[in-house]
Amino acid sequence: MGGGVRRLLNCYYSLLQILLTAMLGLLLVPVTLQIVARYSNVIPRYIWTEEIARFAFVWIIMIGSIIAIRDKSHFIVDVLPEFGRTGRKVLGAITLVTMFLAGAIFTYGGWKFAVFGSIQHSELAGLPMLAIYIAWPVLGVSWLIFTTEQIYDFIRDTGEVAHGTP
Amino acid sequence: MGPLEAGLLLFGVFGVLVLIRIPVSVALGLASVPIFLIHDRLSITLLFTEMFRAYNSFLLLAVPFFLLAANLMNAAGITDRMIRLCRALVGWMPGGLGHVNVSVSMLFAGISGSSTADAAGIGSLMIPAMEKEGYDTPVSVAITACSSVMGVIIPPSVLMIVWGGVMSVSIGGLFLAGVIPGILIGGSMMVAVYIYALKRGYPRYPFPTVREVVASFLSSFFALMTPVLIVGGIVGGYFTPTEASVIAVLYSMILGLFVYRNLGFKKLPGVFYESARFAAIALFAVGTASAFSFLLAFFQVPKALVSMFADLSMGSVQTALVVAGCFLVIGMFIDAIPAIIILGTVLWPVAETAGMHPIHFAIIGIVSLAFGLVTPPYGLCLLISCSIGKIRVIDALRDTTIILFPMLIVLLGIVLLPELVLWLPRLLMPHFN
């Protein structure tokens, strides 16, 4: 993988990190508004705050999961004994291929899911539901991209495969 | 496809995927894919519908915020203040720092809803301090890991929020129900520390002066008010659990930024990022586990279990023991949150038929799952503590088992005496029954 591609991937990863940080910060706002509105008359009691908060939350989970695919911090269970070098290689290859397959399923199924939702609008704020459902194909595609990067590194023998503790 | 075939297929595929080191959250989703594809009344989009339904929850939003509050408290040096208080209160007993470690975990549990934040925050301060005073590293690591499980038992608790959301149980009731088991577990660990200290001659601190006790109490006073604010606010009906979690965040930010002034604005993005990332990893499994449990329910696995247990004609005590056993075993292998969604929903019909109270059932489940946080192969708190103490998991196992033993007795007590769990909510919540 050339330096250019790697740089592009790093940029995407940083963008996701910034988005994730900002979204959790922004998420404080609607919930705080909700409490303030209930106990004072300063601002009206919006009902869309709750829905916006929920949708932002869905995105936080999805973006965080993409990030965890790249930095391999999804939790795994280590029950198999330690293998020799060949055993580790074989197991690593199986893990990566399966993860790639999972990414493909998320892309394909997620796309169908998003298309199915593209005619719906949300109940309270009237947002197009596509804005949320699209998170699944985005997750799938990002997953494929980062797993491809890991497969590349694996073939070049530079990366660790296993996910672990964050 | 009958319940047996469906159950075997789901758990079989899941088991194989976990074995080849696919992350648990991903494995739960993938294991459900074959059935979604094969069955003519199901489709793959259902996997995503179930995930969306699970994430689209205002209640679960409390999870990242309680994590954030705990991490802010750590970053703001509030943990140091509580250690000082505990040192004054229990440091004079033999094995002083061990007792400090346990009791600070209890206080911290009252602020944070998560055991991992507890293990990471307290471990990074206490493990080096204990090593310096001559405690064996495996013992320091084991005490830190085991005491951190109180994070999910003493309110607020991320696990109780998930439980309340998934099983429609009162979260205020769950919070109150966790108090007495949490204190008992803390007490049982202090007994273990005491015996260690006598056997190995661990040091103690001199008896504190009244002045030091008062000073350390005042220094951590605002932090100690957090549980009162959160639990009182929820139980009293002033705000929802999610609102309470945001109040906890705002409160700890104000403490850190303006009152104690140990937390600069520059530190904030890092703390926010780590909290969001960790919450996302933990909660991703909520969606895939929901799809998995949707299929279990679709093929009527819970119903099959109920009739199977009916044939065994067990009383409520035997059923409670079976429930605890199931949660203990599954907790060893998967994270507590997906375990609640899968096993909680499957076992509840069985427990209900046996006449168990939903909150008694919940606390048995949560305490049993808490053991899973420190038992290998998947014991997150043990892994974190070991990495802080720079030892291998296997080296900490012996001491962890010893400290867990009194805790197992407490679990047995909770199983046999539902009143331990139900007394406090009945006392404080007028509509509780």
Coordinates of C-alpha atoms in Angstrom, one line a residue:
Chain A
M1 CA 0.0 0.0 0.0
G2 CA 1.6 3.2 -1.1
G3 CA 2.2 6.1 1.3
G4 CA -0.6 8.0 -0.4
V5 CA -3.3 5.5 0.3
R6 CA -2.1 5.1 3.9
R7 CA -2.2 8.8 4.4
L8 CA -5.7 8.9 3.0
L9 CA -6.8 6.1 5.4
N10 CA -5.1 7.9 8.3
C11 CA -7.1 11.1 7.4
Y12 CA -10.3 9.2 7.3
Y13 CA -9.5 7.7 10.7
S14 CA -8.7 11.1 12.2
L15 CA -11.9 12.5 10.8
L16 CA -13.9 9.7 12.4
Q17 CA -12.1 10.4 15.7
I18 CA -12.9 14.1 15.6
L19 CA -16.6 13.3 14.7
L20 CA -16.9 10.9 17.6
T21 CA -15.5 13.3 20.1
A22 CA -17.6 16.2 18.9
M23 CA -20.8 14.1 18.8
L24 CA -20.6 13.0 22.4
G25 CA -20.0 16.7 23.4
L26 CA -22.9 17.9 21.3
L27 CA -25.1 15.1 22.7
L28 CA -25.0 16.8 26.1
V29 CA -26.9 19.8 24.6
P30 CA -30.3 18.3 23.9
V31 CA -30.5 16.3 27.1
T32 CA -29.5 19.4 29.1
L33 CA -32.1 21.4 27.3
Q34 CA -34.7 18.8 28.2
I35 CA -33.9 19.1 31.9
V36 CA -33.7 22.9 31.9
A37 CA -37.0 23.1 30.0
R38 CA -38.8 20.9 32.6
Y39 CA -37.7 22.9 35.6
S40 CA -37.9 26.5 34.3
N41 CA -39.8 28.5 31.7
V42 CA -36.7 29.9 30.0
I43 CA -37.0 27.7 27.0
P44 CA -40.0 25.9 25.6
R45 CA -40.3 22.1 26.1
Y46 CA -39.1 20.8 22.7
I47 CA -40.0 17.2 22.0
W48 CA -37.6 16.8 19.2
T49 CA -34.6 17.0 21.6
E50 CA -35.1 13.4 22.6
E51 CA -35.2 12.1 19.0
I52 CA -32.2 14.1 17.9
A53 CA -30.3 12.7 20.9
R54 CA -31.3 9.1 20.0
F55 CA -30.2 9.5 16.4
A56 CA -26.9 11.1 17.2
F57 CA -26.4 8.2 19.7
V58 CA -26.9 5.6 16.9
W59 CA -24.2 7.4 14.9
I60 CA -21.8 7.4 17.9
I61 CA -22.1 3.6 18.2
M62 CA -21.5 3.1 14.5
I63 CA -18.5 5.5 14.2
G64 CA -17.0 4.1 17.4
S65 CA -17.3 0.6 16.0
I66 CA -15.6 1.6 12.8
I67 CA -12.7 3.1 14.8
A68 CA -12.5 -0.1 16.8
I69 CA -12.2 -2.1 13.6
R70 CA -9.1 -0.1 12.6
D71 CA -7.4 -0.1 16.0
K72 CA -8.5 -3.6 16.7
S73 CA -10.1 -2.9 20.0
H74 CA -13.3 -4.9 19.7
F75 CA -13.3 -7.5 22.5
I76 CA -12.3 -11.0 21.7
V77 CA -12.1 -14.1 23.8
D78 CA -8.8 -15.9 23.8
V79 CA -9.5 -19.6 24.5
L80 CA -7.2 -21.3 22.0
P81 CA -3.7 -22.2 23.2
E82 CA -0.7 -20.4 21.9
F83 CA 0.3 -21.7 18.4
G84 CA 3.6 -21.8 16.7
R85 CA 4.3 -19.3 13.9
T86 CA 2.5 -21.3 11.2
G87 CA -0.5 -21.9 13.4
R88 CA -0.7 -18.2 14.2
K89 CA -0.5 -17.3 10.5
V90 CA -3.3 -19.7 9.5
L91 CA -5.5 -18.5 12.4
G92 CA -4.8 -14.9 11.5
A93 CA -5.7 -15.5 7.9
I94 CA -9.0 -17.2 8.9
T95 CA -9.9 -14.3 11.3
L96 CA -9.2 -11.6 8.7
V97 CA -11.1 -13.4 5.9
T98 CA -14.1 -13.9 8.2
M99 CA -14.0 -10.2 9.2
F100 CA -13.9 -9.2 5.6
L101 CA -16.9 -11.4 4.9
A102 CA -18.7 -9.7 7.9
G103 CA -17.9 -6.3 6.3
A104 CA -19.4 -7.5 3.0
I105 CA -22.6 -8.7 4.7
F106 CA -22.9 -5.4 6.5
T107 CA -22.4 -3.5 3.2
Y108 CA -24.9 -5.6 1.2
G109 CA -27.6 -6.0 3.9
G110 CA -27.0 -2.5 5.2
W111 CA -27.6 -1.1 1.7
K112 CA -30.8 -3.0 1.4
F113 CA -31.9 -1.7 4.8
A114 CA -31.0 1.9 3.9
V115 CA -32.9 1.7 0.6
F116 CA -35.9 0.3 2.5
G117 CA -35.8 3.2 4.9
S118 CA -35.2 5.9 2.4
I119 CA -38.9 6.7 2.0
Q120 CA -39.5 7.0 5.8
H121 CA -39.4 10.1 7.9
S122 CA -38.9 10.3 11.6
E123 CA -41.9 10.7 13.9
L124 CA -41.0 13.8 15.8
A125 CA -38.5 16.0 13.9
G126 CA -39.5 14.7 10.5
L127 CA -36.0 13.9 9.6
P128 CA -35.4 11.5 6.6
M129 CA -34.7 8.1 8.1
L130 CA -32.0 7.6 5.5
A131 CA -29.9 10.0 7.5
I132 CA -29.7 7.3 10.2
Y133 CA -30.0 4.1 8.2
I134 CA -27.2 5.1 5.9
A135 CA -24.9 4.5 8.9
W136 CA -25.1 0.7 8.3
P137 CA -23.7 0.7 4.7
V138 CA -21.1 3.3 5.8
L139 CA -20.1 0.9 8.6
G140 CA -19.9 -1.9 6.1
V141 CA -17.8 -0.1 3.5
S142 CA -15.4 1.4 6.1
W143 CA -15.1 -2.1 7.6
L144 CA -14.1 -3.5 4.2
I145 CA -11.6 -0.7 3.7
F146 CA -9.9 -1.2 7.1
T147 CA -10.0 -5.0 6.8
T148 CA -8.4 -4.7 3.4
E149 CA -5.6 -2.6 5.0
Q150 CA -5.2 -5.2 7.6
I151 CA -5.0 -8.0 5.1
Y152 CA -2.4 -6.1 3.2
D153 CA -0.3 -5.6 6.3
F154 CA -0.8 -9.3 7.2
I155 CA 0.5 -10.5 3.9
R156 CA 3.4 -8.1 4.3
D157 CA 3.7 -9.4 7.9
T158 CA 3.7 -6.1 9.6
G159 CA 0.5 -6.1 11.6
E160 CA -0.9 -7.9 14.6
V161 CA -4.2 -9.5 13.8
A162 CA -6.0 -10.1 17.0
H163 CA -8.4 -7.7 18.6
G164 CA -7.8 -7.1 22.2
T165 CA -8.5 -4.8 25.2
P166 CA -8.9 -1.1 24.4
Chain B
M1 CA -36.8 -25.5 12.4
G2 CA -37.6 -26.2 16.0
P3 CA -36.3 -24.5 19.1
L4 CA -33.5 -27.1 19.6
E5 CA -32.2 -26.9 16.1
A6 CA -32.3 -23.1 16.0
G7 CA -30.6 -22.8 19.4
L8 CA -27.9 -25.3 18.4
L9 CA -27.3 -23.6 15.1
L10 CA -27.1 -20.1 16.7
F11 CA -24.8 -21.0 19.6
G12 CA -22.8 -23.4 17.5
V13 CA -21.9 -20.9 14.8
F14 CA -21.3 -18.3 17.5
G15 CA -19.0 -20.6 19.4
V16 CA -16.9 -21.4 16.3
L17 CA -16.6 -17.7 15.4
V18 CA -15.5 -16.8 18.9
L19 CA -12.9 -19.6 18.8
I20 CA -11.3 -18.2 15.6
R21 CA -11.0 -14.8 17.4
I22 CA -13.8 -12.9 15.8
P23 CA -14.9 -10.2 18.2
V24 CA -17.8 -11.2 20.3
S25 CA -20.1 -8.4 19.1
V26 CA -19.4 -9.3 15.5
A27 CA -19.8 -13.0 16.1
L28 CA -23.3 -12.5 17.6
G29 CA -24.4 -10.7 14.4
L30 CA -22.7 -13.2 12.0
A31 CA -24.1 -16.2 13.9
S32 CA -27.6 -14.9 13.2
V33 CA -27.0 -14.4 9.4
P34 CA -27.4 -18.0 8.2
I35 CA -30.9 -18.3 9.8
F36 CA -31.9 -14.9 8.5
L37 CA -30.9 -16.0 5.0
I38 CA -32.3 -19.6 5.1
H39 CA -35.7 -19.0 6.6
D40 CA -38.3 -18.0 4.1
R41 CA -40.2 -15.7 6.6
L42 CA -37.1 -13.8 7.6
S43 CA -34.7 -11.5 5.7
I44 CA -31.2 -10.1 6.3
T45 CA -32.6 -6.6 6.7
L46 CA -34.2 -7.8 10.0
L47 CA -30.7 -8.0 11.5
F48 CA -30.3 -4.3 10.9
T49 CA -33.8 -3.5 12.0
E50 CA -33.2 -5.2 15.3
M51 CA -29.8 -3.4 15.7
F52 CA -31.5 0.0 15.0
R53 CA -34.3 -0.7 17.4
A54 CA -31.8 -1.6 20.1
Y55 CA -29.6 1.5 19.6
N56 CA -32.6 3.9 19.1
S57 CA -33.0 4.0 22.9
F58 CA -33.0 7.2 24.9
L59 CA -32.2 5.1 28.0
L60 CA -29.0 3.5 26.6
L61 CA -27.7 7.0 26.1
A62 CA -27.0 7.0 29.8
V63 CA -24.2 4.5 29.2
P64 CA -21.7 6.8 27.4
F65 CA -22.5 9.6 29.9
F66 CA -21.9 7.5 33.0
L67 CA -18.6 6.3 31.5
L68 CA -17.7 9.9 30.7
A69 CA -18.6 11.0 34.2
A70 CA -16.3 8.4 35.6
N71 CA -13.4 9.2 33.3
L72 CA -13.8 12.9 34.1
M73 CA -13.6 12.1 37.8
N74 CA -10.4 10.2 37.2
A75 CA -9.0 13.0 35.0
A76 CA -10.0 15.7 37.6
G77 CA -8.0 14.0 40.4
I78 CA -11.2 13.3 42.3
T79 CA -10.0 9.7 42.7
D80 CA -6.9 10.9 44.6
R81 CA -9.1 12.8 47.0
M82 CA -11.2 9.8 47.7
I83 CA -8.1 7.7 48.3
R84 CA -7.0 10.2 50.9
L85 CA -10.3 10.0 52.7
C86 CA -10.3 6.2 52.6
R87 CA -6.7 6.2 53.9
A88 CA -7.9 8.2 56.9
L89 CA -10.9 6.0 57.5
V90 CA -9.6 2.4 57.0
G91 CA -5.8 2.8 56.5
W92 CA -5.0 2.0 60.1
M93 CA -6.2 -1.6 59.8
P94 CA -3.7 -4.3 59.0
G95 CA -3.2 -4.3 55.2
G96 CA -4.1 -0.6 55.2
L97 CA -3.7 0.1 51.5
G98 CA -5.6 -3.1 50.6
H99 CA -8.6 -1.8 52.5
V100 CA -8.1 1.6 51.0
N101 CA -8.2 0.0 47.6
V102 CA -11.5 -1.8 48.3
S103 CA -13.2 1.1 50.0
V104 CA -12.2 3.6 47.4
S105 CA -13.7 1.2 44.8
M106 CA -17.0 1.3 46.8
L107 CA -17.0 5.1 46.8
F108 CA -16.0 5.3 43.2
A109 CA -18.8 2.8 42.3
G110 CA -21.2 5.3 43.7
I111 CA -20.1 7.8 41.0
S112 CA -19.3 5.6 38.1
G113 CA -21.5 3.0 36.5
S114 CA -18.7 1.0 35.1
S115 CA -16.2 -1.4 36.5
T116 CA -13.6 -0.9 33.8
A117 CA -13.3 2.8 34.6
D118 CA -12.9 1.8 38.2
A119 CA -10.1 -0.7 37.5
A120 CA -8.2 1.6 35.2
G121 CA -8.6 4.7 37.3
I122 CA -8.0 3.2 40.8
G123 CA -5.5 0.6 39.5
S124 CA -3.1 3.1 38.0
L125 CA -2.9 4.9 41.4
M126 CA -3.2 2.0 43.9
I127 CA -1.2 -0.8 42.3
P128 CA 2.1 1.2 42.1
A129 CA 1.4 2.6 45.6
M130 CA 0.8 -0.9 47.0
E131 CA 3.9 -2.3 45.3
K132 CA 6.0 0.5 46.9
E133 CA 4.8 -0.5 50.4
G134 CA 5.8 -4.1 49.9
Y135 CA 2.5 -5.7 48.7
D136 CA 3.0 -8.6 46.3
T137 CA 2.1 -7.5 42.8
P138 CA -0.4 -10.4 42.1
V139 CA -2.2 -9.5 45.4
S140 CA -2.4 -5.8 44.5
V141 CA -3.6 -6.7 41.0
A142 CA -6.2 -9.2 42.3
I143 CA -7.6 -6.7 44.9
T144 CA -7.9 -4.0 42.3
A145 CA -9.6 -6.2 39.8
C146 CA -12.0 -7.9 42.2
S147 CA -13.0 -4.7 44.0
S148 CA -13.7 -2.9 40.7
V149 CA -16.6 -5.2 40.1
M150 CA -18.6 -3.2 42.6
G151 CA -18.7 -0.5 39.9
V152 CA -21.6 -2.4 38.3
I153 CA -23.3 -3.5 41.5
I154 CA -23.3 -0.3 43.6
P155 CA -25.5 2.3 41.8
P156 CA -25.3 3.9 39.3
S157 CA -24.6 1.0 37.1
V158 CA -24.4 0.7 33.3
L159 CA -25.5 -3.0 33.5
M160 CA -28.6 -2.1 35.5
I161 CA -29.5 0.5 32.9
V162 CA -29.2 -2.0 30.1
W163 CA -31.1 -4.6 32.2
G164 CA -33.9 -2.1 33.0
G165 CA -34.2 -1.1 29.4
V166 CA -34.1 -4.6 27.9
M167 CA -36.3 -6.3 30.5
S168 CA -38.6 -3.3 31.4
V169 CA -37.7 -3.2 35.1
S170 CA -37.6 -0.1 37.2
I171 CA -34.1 1.3 37.1
G172 CA -34.6 3.2 40.4
G173 CA -35.6 -0.1 42.0
L174 CA -32.5 -1.9 40.5
F175 CA -30.2 0.9 41.8
L176 CA -31.5 0.7 45.3
A177 CA -31.5 -3.1 45.2
G178 CA -27.8 -3.1 44.4
V179 CA -26.7 -1.1 47.5
I180 CA -26.8 -3.9 50.1
P181 CA -25.2 -6.6 47.9
G182 CA -22.5 -4.1 46.9
I183 CA -21.7 -3.2 50.5
L184 CA -21.7 -6.9 51.5
I185 CA -19.3 -7.7 48.7
G186 CA -17.0 -4.8 49.7
G187 CA -17.1 -6.1 53.3
S188 CA -16.3 -9.7 52.2
M189 CA -13.3 -8.4 50.3
M190 CA -12.0 -6.5 53.3
V191 CA -12.1 -9.7 55.3
A192 CA -10.0 -11.4 52.6
V193 CA -7.5 -8.4 52.7
Y194 CA -7.4 -8.7 56.5
I195 CA -6.5 -12.4 56.3
Y196 CA -3.8 -11.7 53.7
A197 CA -2.4 -8.9 55.8
L198 CA -2.1 -11.1 58.9
K199 CA -0.5 -13.9 57.0
R200 CA 2.0 -11.9 55.0
G201 CA 2.6 -9.0 57.4
Y202 CA 1.4 -6.2 55.3
P203 CA 1.9 -2.7 56.8
R204 CA -0.7 -0.4 58.3
Y205 CA -0.9 3.3 58.7
P206 CA -0.9 5.0 62.1
F207 CA -4.3 5.9 63.5
P208 CA -5.4 9.2 61.8
T209 CA -5.9 12.4 63.8
V210 CA -9.5 13.8 63.9
R211 CA -8.1 16.7 61.9
E212 CA -7.0 14.6 59.0
V213 CA -10.3 12.7 58.9
V214 CA -12.2 16.0 58.8
A215 CA -9.8 17.6 56.3
S216 CA -9.9 14.6 53.9
F217 CA -13.7 14.4 54.2
L218 CA -14.1 18.1 53.3
S219 CA -11.6 17.7 50.4
S220 CA -13.8 15.1 48.8
F221 CA -17.2 16.3 50.0
F222 CA -18.5 17.5 46.6
A223 CA -17.4 14.2 45.0
L224 CA -19.2 12.2 47.7
M225 CA -22.4 14.1 47.0
T226 CA -22.6 12.6 43.4
P227 CA -24.3 9.3 44.3
V228 CA -26.8 11.2 46.5
L229 CA -27.5 13.5 43.5
I230 CA -27.8 10.7 40.9
V231 CA -29.6 8.0 42.8
G232 CA -31.7 10.4 44.8
G233 CA -32.7 12.2 41.6
I234 CA -33.8 9.0 39.9
V235 CA -35.5 7.4 42.8
G236 CA -37.2 10.6 43.8
G237 CA -38.5 11.0 40.2
Y238 CA -36.8 14.3 39.5
F239 CA -35.1 13.1 36.4
T240 CA -34.7 10.0 34.2
P241 CA -31.6 7.9 34.3
T242 CA -30.3 9.5 31.1
E243 CA -30.8 13.0 32.5
A244 CA -29.1 11.9 35.7
S245 CA -26.1 10.7 33.7
V246 CA -25.9 14.1 32.0
I247 CA -26.1 15.8 35.3
A248 CA -23.3 13.6 36.6
V249 CA -21.2 14.6 33.6
L250 CA -21.9 18.4 34.0
Y251 CA -21.3 18.1 37.8
S252 CA -18.0 16.4 37.4
M253 CA -16.9 18.8 34.7
I254 CA -17.8 21.8 37.0
L255 CA -15.9 20.1 39.9
G256 CA -12.8 19.4 37.7
L257 CA -12.7 22.7 35.8
F258 CA -13.8 25.3 38.3
V259 CA -13.8 23.8 41.9
Y260 CA -10.8 21.5 42.1
R261 CA -9.2 22.9 38.9
N262 CA -7.2 19.8 38.1
L263 CA -9.0 19.4 34.7
G264 CA -7.9 21.8 32.0
F265 CA -10.1 22.4 28.9
K266 CA -7.2 20.8 26.9
K267 CA -7.8 17.4 28.6
L268 CA -11.5 17.4 27.7
P269 CA -11.4 16.1 24.0
G270 CA -9.2 13.2 25.0
V271 CA -11.5 12.1 27.8
F272 CA -14.6 12.6 25.6
Y273 CA -13.0 10.5 22.8
E274 CA -12.0 7.6 25.0
S275 CA -15.4 7.5 26.7
A276 CA -17.3 7.6 23.4
R277 CA -15.1 4.9 21.8
F278 CA -15.3 2.6 24.8
A279 CA -19.1 3.0 25.0
A280 CA -19.5 2.4 21.3
I281 CA -17.5 -0.8 21.5
A282 CA -19.6 -2.1 24.4
L283 CA -22.9 -1.0 22.9
F284 CA -22.3 -2.3 19.4
A285 CA -22.8 -5.7 21.0
V286 CA -26.3 -4.6 22.2
G287 CA -27.5 -4.5 18.6
T288 CA -26.1 -7.7 17.4
A289 CA -27.1 -9.5 20.6
S290 CA -30.6 -8.2 20.2
A291 CA -30.8 -9.7 16.7
F292 CA -29.5 -13.0 18.2
S293 CA -32.0 -13.0 21.0
F294 CA -34.8 -12.0 18.5
L295 CA -34.1 -15.3 16.7
L296 CA -34.1 -17.2 19.9
A297 CA -37.5 -15.8 20.7
F298 CA -38.7 -16.3 17.1
F299 CA -38.0 -20.0 17.4
Q300 CA -39.5 -20.1 20.9
V301 CA -36.4 -21.2 22.7
P302 CA -37.4 -19.5 26.0
K303 CA -40.8 -21.3 25.9
A304 CA -39.1 -24.6 25.3
L305 CA -36.8 -24.0 28.3
V306 CA -39.8 -23.2 30.5
S307 CA -41.5 -26.5 29.7
M308 CA -38.2 -28.3 30.2
F309 CA -37.8 -26.7 33.7
A310 CA -41.4 -27.4 34.4
D311 CA -40.7 -31.1 34.0
L312 CA -37.9 -30.8 36.5
S313 CA -40.3 -29.2 39.0
M314 CA -37.8 -27.1 40.8
G315 CA -38.6 -24.6 43.5
S316 CA -37.7 -20.9 43.4
V317 CA -34.4 -21.5 45.3
Q318 CA -33.2 -24.2 42.9
T319 CA -34.2 -22.0 39.9
A320 CA -32.3 -19.1 41.4
L321 CA -29.2 -21.3 41.8
V322 CA -29.5 -22.4 38.1
V323 CA -29.9 -18.8 37.0
A324 CA -26.8 -17.8 39.0
G325 CA -24.9 -20.7 37.5
C326 CA -25.9 -19.9 33.9
F327 CA -24.9 -16.2 34.3
L328 CA -21.6 -17.2 36.0
V329 CA -20.7 -19.5 33.1
I330 CA -21.7 -17.2 30.2
G331 CA -20.0 -14.3 32.0
M332 CA -16.7 -16.1 31.7
F333 CA -16.9 -16.1 28.0
I334 CA -18.7 -13.0 26.8
D335 CA -19.2 -9.4 27.9
A336 CA -21.9 -8.7 30.5
I337 CA -24.1 -6.5 28.2
P338 CA -24.7 -9.0 25.4
A339 CA -25.1 -11.7 28.1
I340 CA -27.9 -9.8 29.7
I341 CA -29.7 -9.4 26.4
I342 CA -29.3 -13.1 25.4
L343 CA -29.6 -15.0 28.7
G344 CA -31.7 -12.5 30.6
T345 CA -34.5 -12.6 28.1
V346 CA -34.3 -16.4 27.7
L347 CA -34.2 -17.2 31.5
W348 CA -36.8 -14.7 32.7
P349 CA -39.8 -16.8 31.7
V350 CA -38.3 -19.7 33.6
A351 CA -37.6 -17.5 36.7
E352 CA -41.1 -15.9 36.5
T353 CA -42.8 -19.3 36.4
A354 CA -40.8 -20.3 39.5
G355 CA -42.1 -17.2 41.3
M356 CA -39.0 -15.1 41.4
H357 CA -39.2 -11.3 41.8
P358 CA -37.9 -9.5 38.6
I359 CA -35.5 -7.4 40.7
H360 CA -34.2 -10.4 42.6
F361 CA -33.7 -12.1 39.3
A362 CA -31.9 -9.1 37.9
I363 CA -29.5 -8.6 40.9
I364 CA -28.6 -12.3 40.8
G365 CA -27.9 -12.0 37.1
I366 CA -25.8 -8.8 37.5
V367 CA -23.8 -10.0 40.5
S368 CA -23.0 -13.3 38.7
L369 CA -22.0 -11.4 35.6
A370 CA -19.8 -9.2 37.7
F371 CA -17.7 -12.3 38.5
G372 CA -17.2 -12.6 34.8
L373 CA -15.3 -9.3 34.8
V374 CA -12.5 -10.9 36.6
T375 CA -12.5 -14.5 35.4
P376 CA -10.6 -15.6 32.3
P377 CA -10.7 -16.1 29.4
Y378 CA -12.8 -12.9 29.1
G379 CA -12.3 -10.8 32.2
L380 CA -11.9 -7.2 31.2
C381 CA -11.1 -5.8 34.7
L382 CA -8.5 -8.5 35.4
L383 CA -6.9 -7.8 32.0
I384 CA -6.8 -4.1 32.7
S385 CA -5.4 -4.6 36.2
C386 CA -2.8 -7.1 35.0
S387 CA -1.6 -4.7 32.3
I388 CA -1.2 -1.9 34.9
G389 CA 0.7 -4.2 37.2
K390 CA 2.7 -5.5 34.3
I391 CA 2.1 -9.2 35.1
R392 CA 0.5 -12.0 33.2
V393 CA -3.1 -13.0 33.8
I394 CA -2.1 -16.5 34.9
D395 CA 0.1 -15.0 37.7
A396 CA -2.8 -13.2 39.2
L397 CA -5.2 -16.1 39.0
R398 CA -4.5 -17.7 42.4
D399 CA -5.0 -14.6 44.4
T400 CA -8.0 -13.6 42.4
T401 CA -9.6 -16.9 43.1
I402 CA -8.9 -16.5 46.8
I403 CA -10.5 -13.0 47.0
L404 CA -13.4 -14.1 44.9
F405 CA -14.3 -16.9 47.3
P406 CA -15.9 -14.7 50.0
M407 CA -17.8 -12.9 47.2
L408 CA -19.2 -16.2 46.0
I409 CA -20.6 -16.7 49.5
V410 CA -22.3 -13.3 49.2
L411 CA -23.8 -14.3 45.9
L412 CA -25.2 -17.5 47.6
G413 CA -26.6 -15.3 50.3
I414 CA -28.4 -13.1 47.7
V415 CA -29.8 -16.2 46.0
L416 CA -31.1 -17.7 49.3
L417 CA -32.4 -14.4 50.9
P418 CA -34.3 -12.2 48.4
E419 CA -34.9 -9.8 51.3
L420 CA -31.2 -8.7 51.1
V421 CA -32.0 -7.3 47.7
L422 CA -35.7 -6.2 48.0
W423 CA -35.6 -4.6 51.4
L424 CA -34.2 -1.2 50.5
P425 CA -36.3 -0.6 47.4
R426 CA -39.4 -1.6 49.4
L427 CA -38.4 0.8 52.2
L428 CA -37.7 3.8 50.0
M429 CA -40.0 3.4 47.0
P430 CA -43.6 3.7 48.0
H431 CA -45.0 2.0 44.9
F432 CA -42.5 -0.8 44.9
N433 CA -44.0 -4.3 45.3

